[in-house]
Coordinates of C-alpha atoms in Angstrom, one line a residue:
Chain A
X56 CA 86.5 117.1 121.8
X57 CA 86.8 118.1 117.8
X58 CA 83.3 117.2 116.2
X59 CA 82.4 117.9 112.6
X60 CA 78.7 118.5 111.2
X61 CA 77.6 118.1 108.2
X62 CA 74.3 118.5 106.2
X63 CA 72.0 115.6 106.5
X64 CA 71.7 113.3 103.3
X65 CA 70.0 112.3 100.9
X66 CA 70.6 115.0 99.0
X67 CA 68.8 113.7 95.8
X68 CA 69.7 116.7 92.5
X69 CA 69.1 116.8 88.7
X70 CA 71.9 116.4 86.5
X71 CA 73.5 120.1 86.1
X72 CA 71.8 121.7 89.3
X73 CA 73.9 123.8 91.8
X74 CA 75.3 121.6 94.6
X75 CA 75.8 122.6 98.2
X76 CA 76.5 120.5 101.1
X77 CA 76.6 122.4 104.6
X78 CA 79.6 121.3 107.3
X79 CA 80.7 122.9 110.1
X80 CA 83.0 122.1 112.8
X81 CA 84.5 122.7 116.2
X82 CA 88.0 122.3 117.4
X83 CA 90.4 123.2 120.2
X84 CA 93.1 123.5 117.8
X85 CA 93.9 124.5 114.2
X86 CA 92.6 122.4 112.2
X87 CA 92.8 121.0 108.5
X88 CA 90.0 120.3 106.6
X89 CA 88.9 117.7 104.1
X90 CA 86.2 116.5 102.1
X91 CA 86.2 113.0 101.1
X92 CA 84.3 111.2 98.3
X93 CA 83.3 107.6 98.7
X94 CA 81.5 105.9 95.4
X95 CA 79.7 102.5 95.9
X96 CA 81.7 99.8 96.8
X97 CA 85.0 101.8 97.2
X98 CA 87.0 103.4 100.4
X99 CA 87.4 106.9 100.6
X100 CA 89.1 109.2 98.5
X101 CA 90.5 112.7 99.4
X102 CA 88.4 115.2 97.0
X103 CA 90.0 118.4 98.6
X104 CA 91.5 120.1 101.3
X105 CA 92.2 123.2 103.6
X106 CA 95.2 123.5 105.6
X107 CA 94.7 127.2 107.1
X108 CA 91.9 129.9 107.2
X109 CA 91.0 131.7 103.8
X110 CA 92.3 128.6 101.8
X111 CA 90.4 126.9 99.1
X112 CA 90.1 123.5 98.0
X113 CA 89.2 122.7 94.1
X114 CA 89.0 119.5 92.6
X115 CA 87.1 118.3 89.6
X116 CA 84.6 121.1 90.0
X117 CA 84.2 120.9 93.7
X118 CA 85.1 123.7 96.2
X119 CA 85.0 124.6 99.7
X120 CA 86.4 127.4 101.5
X121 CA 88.0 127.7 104.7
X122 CA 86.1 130.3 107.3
X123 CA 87.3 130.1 110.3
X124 CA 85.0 132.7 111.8
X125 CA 81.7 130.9 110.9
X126 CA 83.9 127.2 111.5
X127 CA 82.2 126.1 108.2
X128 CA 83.8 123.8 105.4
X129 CA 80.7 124.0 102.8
X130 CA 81.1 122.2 99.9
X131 CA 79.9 123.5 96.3
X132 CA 79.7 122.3 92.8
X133 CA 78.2 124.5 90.3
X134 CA 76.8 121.9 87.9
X135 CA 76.5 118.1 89.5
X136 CA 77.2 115.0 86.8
X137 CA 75.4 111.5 87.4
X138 CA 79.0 110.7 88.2
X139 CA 79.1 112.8 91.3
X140 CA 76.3 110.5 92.8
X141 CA 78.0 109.2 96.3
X142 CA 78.6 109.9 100.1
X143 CA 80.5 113.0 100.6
X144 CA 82.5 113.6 104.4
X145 CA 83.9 116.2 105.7
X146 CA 86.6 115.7 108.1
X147 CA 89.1 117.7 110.2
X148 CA 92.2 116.7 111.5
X149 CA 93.9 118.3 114.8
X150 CA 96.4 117.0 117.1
X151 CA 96.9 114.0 115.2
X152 CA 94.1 112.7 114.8
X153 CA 91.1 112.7 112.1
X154 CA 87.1 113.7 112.9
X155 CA 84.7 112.5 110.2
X156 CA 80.9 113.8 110.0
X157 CA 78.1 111.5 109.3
X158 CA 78.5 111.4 105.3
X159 CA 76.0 113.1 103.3
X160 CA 74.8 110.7 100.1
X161 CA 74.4 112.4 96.8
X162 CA 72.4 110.9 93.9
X163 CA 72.4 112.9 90.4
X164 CA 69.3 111.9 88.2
X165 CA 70.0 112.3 84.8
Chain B
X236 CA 99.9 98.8 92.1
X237 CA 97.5 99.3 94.7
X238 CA 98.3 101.9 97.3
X239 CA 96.2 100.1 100.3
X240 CA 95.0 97.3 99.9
X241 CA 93.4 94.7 102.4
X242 CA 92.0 91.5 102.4
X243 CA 89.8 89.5 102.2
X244 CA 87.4 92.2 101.0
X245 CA 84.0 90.3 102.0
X246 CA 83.9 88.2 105.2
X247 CA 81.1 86.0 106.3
X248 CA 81.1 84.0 109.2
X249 CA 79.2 83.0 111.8
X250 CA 78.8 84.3 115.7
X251 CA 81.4 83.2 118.1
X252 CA 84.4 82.5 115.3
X253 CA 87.5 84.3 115.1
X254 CA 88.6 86.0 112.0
X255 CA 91.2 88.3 110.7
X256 CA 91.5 91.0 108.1
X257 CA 94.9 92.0 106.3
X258 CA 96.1 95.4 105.1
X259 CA 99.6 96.6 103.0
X260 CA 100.2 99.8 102.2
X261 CA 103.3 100.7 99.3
X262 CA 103.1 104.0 100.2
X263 CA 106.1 104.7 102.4
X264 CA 103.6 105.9 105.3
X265 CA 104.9 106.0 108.8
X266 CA 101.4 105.3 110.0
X267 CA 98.3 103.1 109.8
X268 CA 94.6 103.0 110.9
X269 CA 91.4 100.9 111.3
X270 CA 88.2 102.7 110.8
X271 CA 84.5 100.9 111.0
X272 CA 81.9 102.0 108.9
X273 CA 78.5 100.9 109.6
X274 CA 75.5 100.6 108.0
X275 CA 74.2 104.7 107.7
X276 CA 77.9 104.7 106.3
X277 CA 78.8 106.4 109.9
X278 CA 83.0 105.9 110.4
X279 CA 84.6 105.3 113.3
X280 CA 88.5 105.5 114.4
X281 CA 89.2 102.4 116.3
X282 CA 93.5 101.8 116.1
X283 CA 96.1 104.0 114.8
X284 CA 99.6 102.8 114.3
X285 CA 102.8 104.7 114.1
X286 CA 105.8 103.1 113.4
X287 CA 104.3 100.1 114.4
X288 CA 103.5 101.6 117.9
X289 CA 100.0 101.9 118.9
X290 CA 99.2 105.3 119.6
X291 CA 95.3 105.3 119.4
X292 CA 93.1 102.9 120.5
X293 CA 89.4 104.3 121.0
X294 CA 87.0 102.4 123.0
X295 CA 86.9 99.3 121.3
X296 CA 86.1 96.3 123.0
X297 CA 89.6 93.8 123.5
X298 CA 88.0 91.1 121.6
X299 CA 89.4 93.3 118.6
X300 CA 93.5 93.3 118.5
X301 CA 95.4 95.1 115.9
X302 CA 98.9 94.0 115.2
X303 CA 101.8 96.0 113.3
X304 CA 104.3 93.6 112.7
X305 CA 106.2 96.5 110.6
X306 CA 105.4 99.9 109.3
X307 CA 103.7 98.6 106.1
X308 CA 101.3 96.4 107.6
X309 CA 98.6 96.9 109.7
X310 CA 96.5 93.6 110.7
X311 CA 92.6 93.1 112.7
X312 CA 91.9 90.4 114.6
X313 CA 88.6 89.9 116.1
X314 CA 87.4 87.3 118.4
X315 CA 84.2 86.0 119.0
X316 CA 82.9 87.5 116.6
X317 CA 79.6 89.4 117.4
X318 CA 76.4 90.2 115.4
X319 CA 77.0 93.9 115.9
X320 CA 80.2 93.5 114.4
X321 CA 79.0 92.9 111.1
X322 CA 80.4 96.4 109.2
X323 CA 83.0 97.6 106.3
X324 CA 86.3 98.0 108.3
X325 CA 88.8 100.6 106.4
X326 CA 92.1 100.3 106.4
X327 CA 93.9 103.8 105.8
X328 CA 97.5 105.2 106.1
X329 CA 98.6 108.5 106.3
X330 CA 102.2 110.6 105.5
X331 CA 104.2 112.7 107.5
X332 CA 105.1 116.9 106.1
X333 CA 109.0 116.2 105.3
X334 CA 109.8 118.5 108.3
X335 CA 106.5 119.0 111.0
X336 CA 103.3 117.3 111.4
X337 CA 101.5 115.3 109.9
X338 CA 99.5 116.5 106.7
X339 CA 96.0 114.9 107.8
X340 CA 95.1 113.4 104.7
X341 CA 94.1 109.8 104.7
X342 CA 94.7 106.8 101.9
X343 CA 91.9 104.6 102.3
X344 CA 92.0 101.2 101.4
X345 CA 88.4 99.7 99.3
X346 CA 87.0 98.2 102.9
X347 CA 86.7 94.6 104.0
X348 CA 82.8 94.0 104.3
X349 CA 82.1 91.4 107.5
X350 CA 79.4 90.1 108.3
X351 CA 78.1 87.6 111.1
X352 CA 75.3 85.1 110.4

C-alpha cells in the first residue's frame, strides 16, 4: 500500500535558520502531495500542495517540490519565525484516499 | 462561520460509557472523515463518508459506529468506551474537481480531545 516518510521530529531551530524537513513516499498510483501544519490545540491545516511531478507548492515562505524520481516531498523554509513552531505532515493522496506520515514537530527559539 | 466544526471539543468519561462526538461542515463537501490522532500526534483514517455512503472503514473495532444522516454531517459513536481510546479524533471533509477526482486536500475540523478515566 501508499506509505509516506517523513523526517523524525523534534526538530528544535533558532529563529531565522534554514528549515528542512525530509519526506518521502511510495505509491502505486499518481499521487498528490501535501504538507499540513497543525499549531497547538488546532486540526490541521493545508500549508501546500503538489498535484503532478515538477510542481511546486509555496505558502507563507514554505516550499516543497515535487520529484517523482527520488519520490521525495522535502519541505523548506529559508528563514523559520517563532510562529512556525508546530507539527508539520506530509501526506499523499491516491485512489481516493489520504496517507499521512508521522508529523515532524518544529519549535523556533527566539 | 466555521468551516468544520465538531463537538464537544474535550470529552472525559469514564471506562465502559458510551459517548458520541458531532461534526458539520458548511462547506458544500460531498464527503466526510474521522481520523484519530494519538498521543506522538500519529493520525489515523478510521471512516470516510461519501454522500452519506460509507466507503472506507479501516480496521476499527465495531464498538465505534459512524453515522451520516446527510452529506453535511458526519457523527462518532463509541461504545464501551476503552482506555486506549483516549485520543483527538479529527473530523475532516474534502471537495470534489468540478469535473474528475477528487482534489485530495483535507478541511480539518479543531479535534474533539477524549479521554477515559
Amino acid at each position: 500500500g501508499d506509505s509516506v516518510t517523513q523526517m523524525e521530529g523534534p526538530v528544535t531551530l533558532s529563529e531565522e535558520a534554514f528549515l528542512t524537513i525530509n519526506c518521502t513516499y511510495t505509491a502505486t498510483g499518481y499521487p498528490s502531495l501535501f504538507w499540513y501544519v497543525q499549531y497547538p490545540g488546532e486540526g490541521l491545516q493545508l500549508l501546500l500542495k503538489a498535484t503532478k511531478a515538477d510542481d511546486k507548492g509555496s505558502n507563507k515562505g514554505f516550499e516543497a517540490t515535487y520529484r517523482k524520481e527520488t519520490t521525495s516531498f522535502h519541505l523548506e523554509k529559508g528563514s523559520v519565525q517563532v510562529s512556525d513552531s508546530a507539527v508539520y505532515f506530509c501526506a499523499l493522496h491516491d485512489a481516493g484516499k489520504s496517507t499521512f506520515g508521522d508529523g515532524t514537530t518544529l519549535t523556533v527559539k527566539p | 462561520d466555521t468551516a468544520v466544526s465538531q463537538t464537544p471539543k474535550y470529552l472525559v468519561t469514564q471506562m465502559g460509557n458510551d459517548k458520541s462526538i458531532k461534526c458539520e461542515q458548511n462547506l458544500g463537501h460531498d464527503t466526510m472523515y474521522w481520523y484519530k490522532q494519538d498521543s506522538k500526534k500519529f493520525l489515523k483514517i478510521m471512516f470516510s463518508y461519501n454522500n452519506k455512503e460509507l466507503i472506507i472503514n479501516e480496521t476499527v473495532p465495531n464498538r465505534f459506529s459512524p453515522k451520516s444522516p446527510d452529506k453535511a454531517h458526519l457523527n462518532l459513536h463509541i461504545n464501551s468506551l476503552e482506555l486506549g481510546d483516549s485520543a483527538v479524533y479529527f473530523c475532516a471533509s474534502s471537495p470534489r474537481q468540478k469535473s474528475g477526482p477528487r482534489t485530495g486536500e483535507l478541511f480539518f475540523g479543531e479535534g474533539s480531545r477524549l479521554t477515559v478515566l
